[in-house]
Short mmCIF file of C-alpha atoms in Angstrom, two decimals:
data_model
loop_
_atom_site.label_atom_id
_atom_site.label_comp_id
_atom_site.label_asym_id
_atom_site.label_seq_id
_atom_site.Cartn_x
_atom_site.Cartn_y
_atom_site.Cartn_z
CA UNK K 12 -5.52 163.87 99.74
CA UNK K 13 -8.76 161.91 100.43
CA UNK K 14 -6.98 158.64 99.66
CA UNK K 15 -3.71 158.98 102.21
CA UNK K 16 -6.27 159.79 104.87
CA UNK K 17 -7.93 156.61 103.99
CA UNK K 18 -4.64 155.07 104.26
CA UNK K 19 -4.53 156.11 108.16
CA UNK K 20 -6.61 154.25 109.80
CA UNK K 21 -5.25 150.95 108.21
CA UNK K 22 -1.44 151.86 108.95
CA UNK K 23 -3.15 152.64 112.42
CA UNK K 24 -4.63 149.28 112.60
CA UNK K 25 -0.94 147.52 111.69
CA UNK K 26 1.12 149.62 114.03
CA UNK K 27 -1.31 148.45 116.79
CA UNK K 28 -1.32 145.27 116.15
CA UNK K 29 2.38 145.09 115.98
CA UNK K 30 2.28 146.86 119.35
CA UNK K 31 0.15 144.65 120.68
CA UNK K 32 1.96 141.64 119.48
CA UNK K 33 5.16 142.83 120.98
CA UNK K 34 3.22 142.95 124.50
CA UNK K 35 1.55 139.92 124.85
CA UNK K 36 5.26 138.36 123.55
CA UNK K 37 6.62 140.49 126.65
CA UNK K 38 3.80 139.25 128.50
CA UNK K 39 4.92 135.57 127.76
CA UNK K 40 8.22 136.47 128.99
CA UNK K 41 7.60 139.17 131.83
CA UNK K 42 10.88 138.06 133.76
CA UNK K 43 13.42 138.53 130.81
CA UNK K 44 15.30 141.78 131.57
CA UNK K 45 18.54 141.31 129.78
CA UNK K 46 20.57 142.38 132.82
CA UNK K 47 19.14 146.06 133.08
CA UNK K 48 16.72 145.63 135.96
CA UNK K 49 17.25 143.52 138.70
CA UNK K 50 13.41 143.35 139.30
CA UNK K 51 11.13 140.30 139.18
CA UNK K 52 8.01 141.75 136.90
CA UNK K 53 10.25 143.91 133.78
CA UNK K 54 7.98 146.68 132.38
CA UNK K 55 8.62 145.76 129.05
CA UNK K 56 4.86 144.46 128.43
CA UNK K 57 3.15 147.66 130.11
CA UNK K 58 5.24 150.03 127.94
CA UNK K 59 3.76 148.38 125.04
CA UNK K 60 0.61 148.11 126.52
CA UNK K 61 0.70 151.77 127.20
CA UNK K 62 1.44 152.46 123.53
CA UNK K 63 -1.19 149.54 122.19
CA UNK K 64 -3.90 151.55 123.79
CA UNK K 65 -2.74 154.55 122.28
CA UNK K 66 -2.44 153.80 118.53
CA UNK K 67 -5.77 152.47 119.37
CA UNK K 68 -7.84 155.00 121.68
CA UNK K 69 -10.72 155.70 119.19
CA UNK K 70 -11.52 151.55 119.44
CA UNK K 71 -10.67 151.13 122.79
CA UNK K 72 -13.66 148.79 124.43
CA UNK K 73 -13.48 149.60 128.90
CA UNK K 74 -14.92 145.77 129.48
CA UNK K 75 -17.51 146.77 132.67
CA UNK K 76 -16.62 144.00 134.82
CA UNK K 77 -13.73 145.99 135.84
CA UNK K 78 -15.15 148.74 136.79
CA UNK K 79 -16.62 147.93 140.03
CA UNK K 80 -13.14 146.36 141.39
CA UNK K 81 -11.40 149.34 140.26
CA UNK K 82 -13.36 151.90 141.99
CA UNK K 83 -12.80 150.18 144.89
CA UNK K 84 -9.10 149.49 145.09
CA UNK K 85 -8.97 153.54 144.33
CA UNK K 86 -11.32 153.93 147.16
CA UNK K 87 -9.26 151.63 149.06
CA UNK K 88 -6.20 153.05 148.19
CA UNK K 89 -7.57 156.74 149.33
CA UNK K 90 -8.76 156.13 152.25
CA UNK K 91 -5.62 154.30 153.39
CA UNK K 92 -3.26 156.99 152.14
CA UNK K 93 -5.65 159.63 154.69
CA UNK K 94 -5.45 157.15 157.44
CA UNK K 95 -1.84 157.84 157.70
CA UNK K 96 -0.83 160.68 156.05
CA UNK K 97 1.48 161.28 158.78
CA UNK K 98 4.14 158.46 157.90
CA UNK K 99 3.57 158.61 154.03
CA UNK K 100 5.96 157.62 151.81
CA UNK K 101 5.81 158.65 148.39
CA UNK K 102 7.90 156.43 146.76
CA UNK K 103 5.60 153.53 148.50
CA UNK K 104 2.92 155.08 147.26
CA UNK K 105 3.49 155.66 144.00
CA UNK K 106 4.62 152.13 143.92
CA UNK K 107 1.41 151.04 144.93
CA UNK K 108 -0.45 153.03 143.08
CA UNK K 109 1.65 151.97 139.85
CA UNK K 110 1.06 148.59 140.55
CA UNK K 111 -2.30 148.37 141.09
CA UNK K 112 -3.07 150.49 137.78
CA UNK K 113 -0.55 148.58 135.87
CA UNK K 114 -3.31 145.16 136.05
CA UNK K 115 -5.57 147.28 134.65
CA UNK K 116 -3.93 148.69 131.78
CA UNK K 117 -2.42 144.70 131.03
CA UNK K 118 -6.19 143.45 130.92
CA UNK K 119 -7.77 146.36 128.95
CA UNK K 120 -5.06 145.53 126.64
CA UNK K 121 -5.43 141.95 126.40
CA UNK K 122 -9.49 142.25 126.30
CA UNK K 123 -9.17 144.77 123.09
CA UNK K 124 -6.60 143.24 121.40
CA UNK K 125 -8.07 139.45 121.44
CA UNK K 126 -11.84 141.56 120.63
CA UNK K 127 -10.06 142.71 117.78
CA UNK K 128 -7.60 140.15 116.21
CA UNK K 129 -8.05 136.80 118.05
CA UNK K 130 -5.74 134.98 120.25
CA UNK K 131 -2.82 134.39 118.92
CA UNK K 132 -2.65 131.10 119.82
CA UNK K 133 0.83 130.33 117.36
CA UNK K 134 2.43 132.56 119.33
CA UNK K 135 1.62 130.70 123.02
CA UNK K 136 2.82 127.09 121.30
CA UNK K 137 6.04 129.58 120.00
CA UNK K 138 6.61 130.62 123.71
CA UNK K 139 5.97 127.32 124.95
CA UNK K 140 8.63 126.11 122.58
CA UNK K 141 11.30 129.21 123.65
CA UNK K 142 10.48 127.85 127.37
CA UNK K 143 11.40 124.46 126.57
CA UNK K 144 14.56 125.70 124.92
CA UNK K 145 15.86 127.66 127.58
CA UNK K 146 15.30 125.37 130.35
CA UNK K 147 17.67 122.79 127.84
CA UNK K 148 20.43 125.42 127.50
CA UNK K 149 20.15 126.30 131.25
CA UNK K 150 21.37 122.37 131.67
CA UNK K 151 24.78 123.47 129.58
CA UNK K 152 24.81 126.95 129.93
CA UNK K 153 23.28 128.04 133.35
CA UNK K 154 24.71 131.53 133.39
CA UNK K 155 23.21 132.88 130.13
CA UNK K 156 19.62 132.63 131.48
CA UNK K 157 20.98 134.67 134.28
CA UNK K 158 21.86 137.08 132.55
CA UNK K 159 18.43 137.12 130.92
CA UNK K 160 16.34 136.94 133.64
CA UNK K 161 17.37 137.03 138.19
CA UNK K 162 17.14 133.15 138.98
CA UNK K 163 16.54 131.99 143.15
CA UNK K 164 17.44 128.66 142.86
CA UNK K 165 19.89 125.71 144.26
CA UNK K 166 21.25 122.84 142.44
CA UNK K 167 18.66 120.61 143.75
CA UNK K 168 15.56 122.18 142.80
CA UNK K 169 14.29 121.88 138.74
CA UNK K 170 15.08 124.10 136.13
CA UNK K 171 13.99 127.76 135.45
CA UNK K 172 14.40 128.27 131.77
CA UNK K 173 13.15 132.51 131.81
CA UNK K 174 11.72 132.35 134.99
CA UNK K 175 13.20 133.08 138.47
CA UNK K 176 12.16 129.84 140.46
CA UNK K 177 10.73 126.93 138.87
CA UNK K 178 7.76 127.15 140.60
CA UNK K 179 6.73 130.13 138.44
CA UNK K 180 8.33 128.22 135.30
CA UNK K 181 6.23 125.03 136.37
CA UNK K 182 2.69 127.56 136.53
CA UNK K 183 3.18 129.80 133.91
CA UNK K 184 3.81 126.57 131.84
CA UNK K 185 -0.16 125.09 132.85
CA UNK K 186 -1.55 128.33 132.95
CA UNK K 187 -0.71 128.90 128.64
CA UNK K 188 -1.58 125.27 127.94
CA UNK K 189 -5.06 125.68 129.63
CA UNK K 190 -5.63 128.94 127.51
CA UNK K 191 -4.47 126.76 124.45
CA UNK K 192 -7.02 123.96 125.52
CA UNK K 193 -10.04 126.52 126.32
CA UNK K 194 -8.93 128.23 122.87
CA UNK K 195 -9.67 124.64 120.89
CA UNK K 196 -12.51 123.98 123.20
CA UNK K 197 -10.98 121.15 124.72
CA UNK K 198 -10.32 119.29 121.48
CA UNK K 199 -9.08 115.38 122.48
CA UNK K 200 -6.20 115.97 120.43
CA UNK K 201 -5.01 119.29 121.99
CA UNK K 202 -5.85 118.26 125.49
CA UNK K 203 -3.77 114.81 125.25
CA UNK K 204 -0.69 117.47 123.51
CA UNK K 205 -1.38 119.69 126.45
CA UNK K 206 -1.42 117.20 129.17
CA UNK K 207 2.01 115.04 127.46
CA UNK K 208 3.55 118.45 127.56
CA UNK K 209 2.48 120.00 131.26
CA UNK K 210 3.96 116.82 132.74
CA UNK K 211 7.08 117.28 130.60
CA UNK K 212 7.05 120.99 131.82
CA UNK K 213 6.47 120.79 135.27
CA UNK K 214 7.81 116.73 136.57
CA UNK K 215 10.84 116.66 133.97
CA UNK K 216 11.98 120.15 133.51
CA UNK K 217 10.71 122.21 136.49
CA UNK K 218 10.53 119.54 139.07
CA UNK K 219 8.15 121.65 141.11
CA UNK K 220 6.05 120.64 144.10
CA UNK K 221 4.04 123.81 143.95
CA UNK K 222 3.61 123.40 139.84
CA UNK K 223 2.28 119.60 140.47
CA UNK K 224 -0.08 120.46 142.96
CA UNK K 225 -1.69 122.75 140.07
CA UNK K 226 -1.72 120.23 137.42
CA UNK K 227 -3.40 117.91 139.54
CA UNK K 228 -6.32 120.65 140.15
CA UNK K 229 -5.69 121.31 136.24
CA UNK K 230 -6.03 117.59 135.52
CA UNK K 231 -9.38 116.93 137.89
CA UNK K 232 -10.84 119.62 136.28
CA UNK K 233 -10.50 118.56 132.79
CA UNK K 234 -11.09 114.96 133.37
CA UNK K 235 -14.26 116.34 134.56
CA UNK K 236 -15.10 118.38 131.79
CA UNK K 237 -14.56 115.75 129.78
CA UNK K 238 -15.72 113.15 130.77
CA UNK K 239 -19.31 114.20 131.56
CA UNK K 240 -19.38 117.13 128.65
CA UNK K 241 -17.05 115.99 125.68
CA UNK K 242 -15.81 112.73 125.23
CA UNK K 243 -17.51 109.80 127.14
CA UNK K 244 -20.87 108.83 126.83
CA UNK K 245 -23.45 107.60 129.16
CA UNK K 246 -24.35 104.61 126.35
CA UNK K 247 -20.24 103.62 126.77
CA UNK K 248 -19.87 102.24 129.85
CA UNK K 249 -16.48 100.39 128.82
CA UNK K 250 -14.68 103.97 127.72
CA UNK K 251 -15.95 105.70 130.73
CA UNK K 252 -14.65 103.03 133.49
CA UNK K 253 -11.34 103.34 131.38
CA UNK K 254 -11.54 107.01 131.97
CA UNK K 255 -12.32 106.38 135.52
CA UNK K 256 -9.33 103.72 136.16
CA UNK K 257 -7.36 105.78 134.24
CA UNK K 258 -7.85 108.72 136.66
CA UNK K 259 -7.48 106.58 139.66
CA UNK K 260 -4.22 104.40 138.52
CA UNK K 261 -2.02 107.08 137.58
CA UNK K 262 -2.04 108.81 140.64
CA UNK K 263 -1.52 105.62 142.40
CA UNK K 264 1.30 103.90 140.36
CA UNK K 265 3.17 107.82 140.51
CA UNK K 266 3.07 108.11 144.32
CA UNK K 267 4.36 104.50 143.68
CA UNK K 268 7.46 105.66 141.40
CA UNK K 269 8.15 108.49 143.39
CA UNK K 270 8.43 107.17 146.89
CA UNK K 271 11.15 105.13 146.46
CA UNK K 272 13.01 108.00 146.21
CA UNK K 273 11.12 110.22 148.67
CA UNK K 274 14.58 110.47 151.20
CA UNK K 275 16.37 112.86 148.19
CA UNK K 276 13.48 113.92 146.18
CA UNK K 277 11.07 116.77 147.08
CA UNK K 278 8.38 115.30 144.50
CA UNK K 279 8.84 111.86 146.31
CA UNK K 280 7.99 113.55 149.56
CA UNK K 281 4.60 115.16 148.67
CA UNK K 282 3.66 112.39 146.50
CA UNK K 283 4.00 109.98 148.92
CA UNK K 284 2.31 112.12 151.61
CA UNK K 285 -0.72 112.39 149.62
CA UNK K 286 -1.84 109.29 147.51
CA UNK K 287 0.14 106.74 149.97
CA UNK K 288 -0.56 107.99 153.47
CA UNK K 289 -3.61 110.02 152.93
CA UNK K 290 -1.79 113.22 155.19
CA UNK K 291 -3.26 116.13 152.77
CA UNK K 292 -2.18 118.73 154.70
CA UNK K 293 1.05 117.65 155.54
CA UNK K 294 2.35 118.85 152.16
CA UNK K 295 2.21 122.00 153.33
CA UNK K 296 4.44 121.78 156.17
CA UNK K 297 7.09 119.51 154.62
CA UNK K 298 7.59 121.59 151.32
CA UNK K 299 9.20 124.77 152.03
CA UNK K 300 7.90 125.96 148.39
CA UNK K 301 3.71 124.97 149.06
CA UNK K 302 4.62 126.32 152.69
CA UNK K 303 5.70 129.94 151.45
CA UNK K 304 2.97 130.07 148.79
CA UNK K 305 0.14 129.06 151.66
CA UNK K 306 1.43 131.41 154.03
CA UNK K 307 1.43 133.80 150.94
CA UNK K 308 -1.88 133.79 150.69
CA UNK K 309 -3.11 133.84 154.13
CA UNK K 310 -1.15 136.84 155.10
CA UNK K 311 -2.05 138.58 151.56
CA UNK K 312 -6.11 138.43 152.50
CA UNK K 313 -5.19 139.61 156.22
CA UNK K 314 -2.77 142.67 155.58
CA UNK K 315 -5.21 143.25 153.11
CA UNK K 316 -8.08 144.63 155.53
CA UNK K 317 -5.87 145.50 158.26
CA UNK K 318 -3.65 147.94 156.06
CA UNK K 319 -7.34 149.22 154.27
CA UNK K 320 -6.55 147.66 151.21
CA UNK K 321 -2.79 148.96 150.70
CA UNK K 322 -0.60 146.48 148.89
CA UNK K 323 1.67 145.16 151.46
CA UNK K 324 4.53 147.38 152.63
CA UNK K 325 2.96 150.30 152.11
CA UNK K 326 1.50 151.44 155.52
CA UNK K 327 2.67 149.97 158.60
CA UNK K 328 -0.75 149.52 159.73
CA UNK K 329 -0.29 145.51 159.89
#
């Protein structure tokens, strides 16, 4: 008797694991839906996230950074729903409320599973590799990664491989490389594999404005870190002006490459507009795709405090 209840907790242990596997591999993949819901976010990852947490409620760590924000997007979320109780809608609200609780749940889950096994960083390079391999069957076989996952896209914008647009292929592509090279704390050789593959990601398969605009903040950033942290020293003035020209010439001989085809290329545009002609914020108002995404985020703060922190479309307070 003694020794199958000893047995529990380590079955306990495995099945959570397993669950928790299974949702960061959703995670990776939060637009595949196999045909049954037409939505952008699936719930796959939260349903496994849900069941994670509860194979593992007796370990379950509540990090306290999050508990400020949440009390006050629940604040935020009451008060609104009294402001206008008049015109509720329940299915709006529960919505909201689902949506807002569902980050919460995602990042307790990630924060105890990682505290507990690690990151498991052969699965990111698998999903990277499963990204790369439907963006090549998408070339031959367009419709099957339809059926996979909704796709918003013409025939002269990039690939999507699982993703809807290839702006969120091209991000969601940087975003698990710059886990991978904070994971391997910016190891030479990872970063250089990382960097090689980002451009092959977001210029070759994605073709995505947006997605280049964050590798170039992704690529100042690590140069910097770097350069003044990890590689180049102060005593090596010939490896740190390579560094530097290095920096400075690829830019310049890119917004070369690309301009001469700036009249059909998107890429050509913005590239040109930025490291030839200097007009920063042009870019915004020449790429439909940066243009959405700004506008995005300006009207995302300012619904925000005039609907009392509602997500939008859930008061008409705005």
């Amino acid at each position: 008797m003694s020794n199958s209840i000893s047995k529990i907790p380590f079955a306990r242990i495995k099945v959570a694991y397993v669950a928790g596997f299974l949702s960061i591999f959703f995670s990776l993949f939060s637009w595949v839906g196999f045909g049954i819901l037409n939505l952008d976010s699936q719930p796959y990852a939260l349903m496994f996230w849900l069941f994670f947490l509860g194979m593992s409620y007796r370990f379950v760590k509540f990090p306290k950074l999050l508990l400020l924000p949440l009390i006050f997007a629940y604040l935020g979320f009451f008060l609104a729903t009294l402001a206008d109780l008049s015109s509720l809608d329940i299915n709006l609200l529960g919505r909201a409320g689902f949506n807002y609780l569902s980050f919460y749940i995602i990042f307790i889950g990630f924060y105890n599973f990682i505290s507990r096994f690690g990151v498991p960083i052969n699965l990111l390079w698998f999903a990277l590799f499963l990204w790369a391999m439907g963006a090549l069957a998408e070339i031959f076989y367009p419709e099957v990664m339809s059926i996979l996952s909704p796709r918003r896209t013409t025939s002269d914008r990039g690939l999507t491989s699982f993703a809807p647009e290839p702006t969120f292929f091209a991000v969601f592509s940087i975003f698990v490389l710059w886990i991978i090279c904070c994971h391997y704390s910016y190891s030479r050789r990872i970063v250089v594999l990382s960097l090689f593959t980002s451009l092959v990601f977001v210029v070759v398969l994605a073709k995505s404005t947006m997605g280049i605009l964050f590798l170039s903040i992704f690529l100042v950033f690590i140069f910097l870190y770097v350069t003044l942290k990890k590689w180049v020293s102060w005593k090596d003035p010939f490896l740190l002006l390579a560094t530097a020209f290095s920096v400075l010439a690829i830019p310049y001989f890119g917004a070369q490459y690309f301009s001469n085809a700036s009249d059909i290329n998107r890429i050509g545009v913005v590239v040109k507009s930025v490291f030839l002609e200097g007009k920063y914020l042009d870019i915004f108002l020449s790429d439909a795709s940066m243009n959405s995404r700004l506008e995005d985020v300006v009207f995302s703060f300012h619904g925000f405090f005039m609907n009392l922190g509602m997500p939008g479309g859930g008061f008409e307070l705005l």
